[in-house]
Amino acid sequence: SEFLHSRKQKILGVFTTALFGVLLLLPLMGHSQTEPKVEAKVDTLAIKIGEQIHYTITVDADSTAVVNFPEGQTFSPLETVDAIMADTIRNKDRVTLQRIYALTQFDSGAYTIPPQIVTINERQIFTDSFRVKVADVAVDTTKQKMYDIKPLIEVERSTADMWLTALYILLGLIV
C-alpha cells in the first residue's frame, strides 16, 4: 500500500510538471506566429563620396496590420536620394513588405545610420543602426587640365514681363 501510494505520488508529480510546462509554453506557440518582424540591411558599408547605399527594410506582419515606414530625411547624417516600395508578398494571412532607400553622403568620414522607426499598428519597432565609411575621391590635378573661371556676361533684359503686365492692365480696364 505504501509502495502504491509513493508510485501514485511520482506519477502525479510528473503529470503536474508536464501539464505546467505545456501551459507555460502554450501562449508562446500562437503568439510567435502573429508577432511582426522587422529586418534592416544595407548592400555595403563602404562607399566613395556621392555613391549610393541601398538600405532595405523588410516587414513581415499580419495582412490586416497598418505599416508605416520611415519618411523624409530620417537617415541623417546621410541624405535620402530615393525611397521605393520594392515588393509586397501575400501569404495566407501574412504580408511581407519591403522598402528600399537610396542614401548618399558628400563628405568623407565614418557615419552611423541611426535606428529607423517602423510603426506597425501604432507600435514602434526600431531597426539596427549601421556604421558606414565614406572614402575621399582622389583628384589628380597633374593629369587633368585645369581651366580658369569664366567671366560674367551681360544678358539683355526680357520684355516679355512688360507685355504681360500691359495685357493684365488692359484686361482689367475692359472688365
CSV table of N, CA, C and O in Angstrom, one decimal, residues 157-169:
chain,number,residue,atom,x,y,z
A,157,ARG,N,17.8,92.3,-71.1
A,157,ARG,CA,16.6,92.2,-70.3
A,157,ARG,C,15.4,91.8,-71.2
A,157,ARG,O,15.2,92.4,-72.2
A,158,SER,N,14.6,90.9,-70.7
A,158,SER,CA,13.5,90.4,-71.5
A,158,SER,C,12.3,91.4,-71.3
A,158,SER,O,12.1,91.9,-70.3
A,159,THR,N,11.6,91.6,-72.5
A,159,THR,CA,10.5,92.5,-72.5
A,159,THR,C,9.2,91.7,-72.3
A,159,THR,O,8.1,92.3,-72.4
A,160,ALA,N,9.2,90.4,-72.1
A,160,ALA,CA,8.0,89.6,-72.0
A,160,ALA,C,7.2,90.0,-70.8
A,160,ALA,O,6.0,90.0,-70.8
A,161,ASP,N,7.9,90.3,-69.7
A,161,ASP,CA,7.2,90.7,-68.4
A,161,ASP,C,6.4,92.0,-68.7
A,161,ASP,O,5.3,92.1,-68.1
A,162,MET,N,7.0,92.9,-69.4
A,162,MET,CA,6.4,94.2,-69.6
A,162,MET,C,5.1,94.0,-70.4
A,162,MET,O,4.0,94.6,-70.1
A,163,TRP,N,5.1,93.2,-71.5
A,163,TRP,CA,3.9,93.0,-72.3
A,163,TRP,C,2.9,92.2,-71.5
A,163,TRP,O,1.7,92.5,-71.7
A,164,LEU,N,3.3,91.3,-70.7
A,164,LEU,CA,2.3,90.6,-69.9
A,164,LEU,C,1.6,91.5,-68.9
A,164,LEU,O,0.4,91.4,-68.7
A,165,THR,N,2.3,92.4,-68.3
A,165,THR,CA,1.8,93.4,-67.3
A,165,THR,C,0.8,94.3,-68.0
A,165,THR,O,-0.3,94.6,-67.6
A,166,ALA,N,1.2,94.7,-69.2
A,166,ALA,CA,0.3,95.6,-70.0
A,166,ALA,C,-1.0,94.9,-70.4
A,166,ALA,O,-2.1,95.5,-70.4
A,167,LEU,N,-0.9,93.6,-70.7
A,167,LEU,CA,-2.1,92.8,-71.1
A,167,LEU,C,-3.0,92.7,-69.9
A,167,LEU,O,-4.2,92.8,-70.0
A,168,TYR,N,-2.5,92.4,-68.7
A,168,TYR,CA,-3.3,92.3,-67.5
A,168,TYR,C,-4.0,93.7,-67.2
A,168,TYR,O,-5.2,93.7,-66.8
A,169,ILE,N,-3.3,94.8,-67.3
A,169,ILE,CA,-3.9,96.1,-67.1
A,169,ILE,C,-5.0,96.3,-68.1
A,169,ILE,O,-6.2,96.8,-67.7
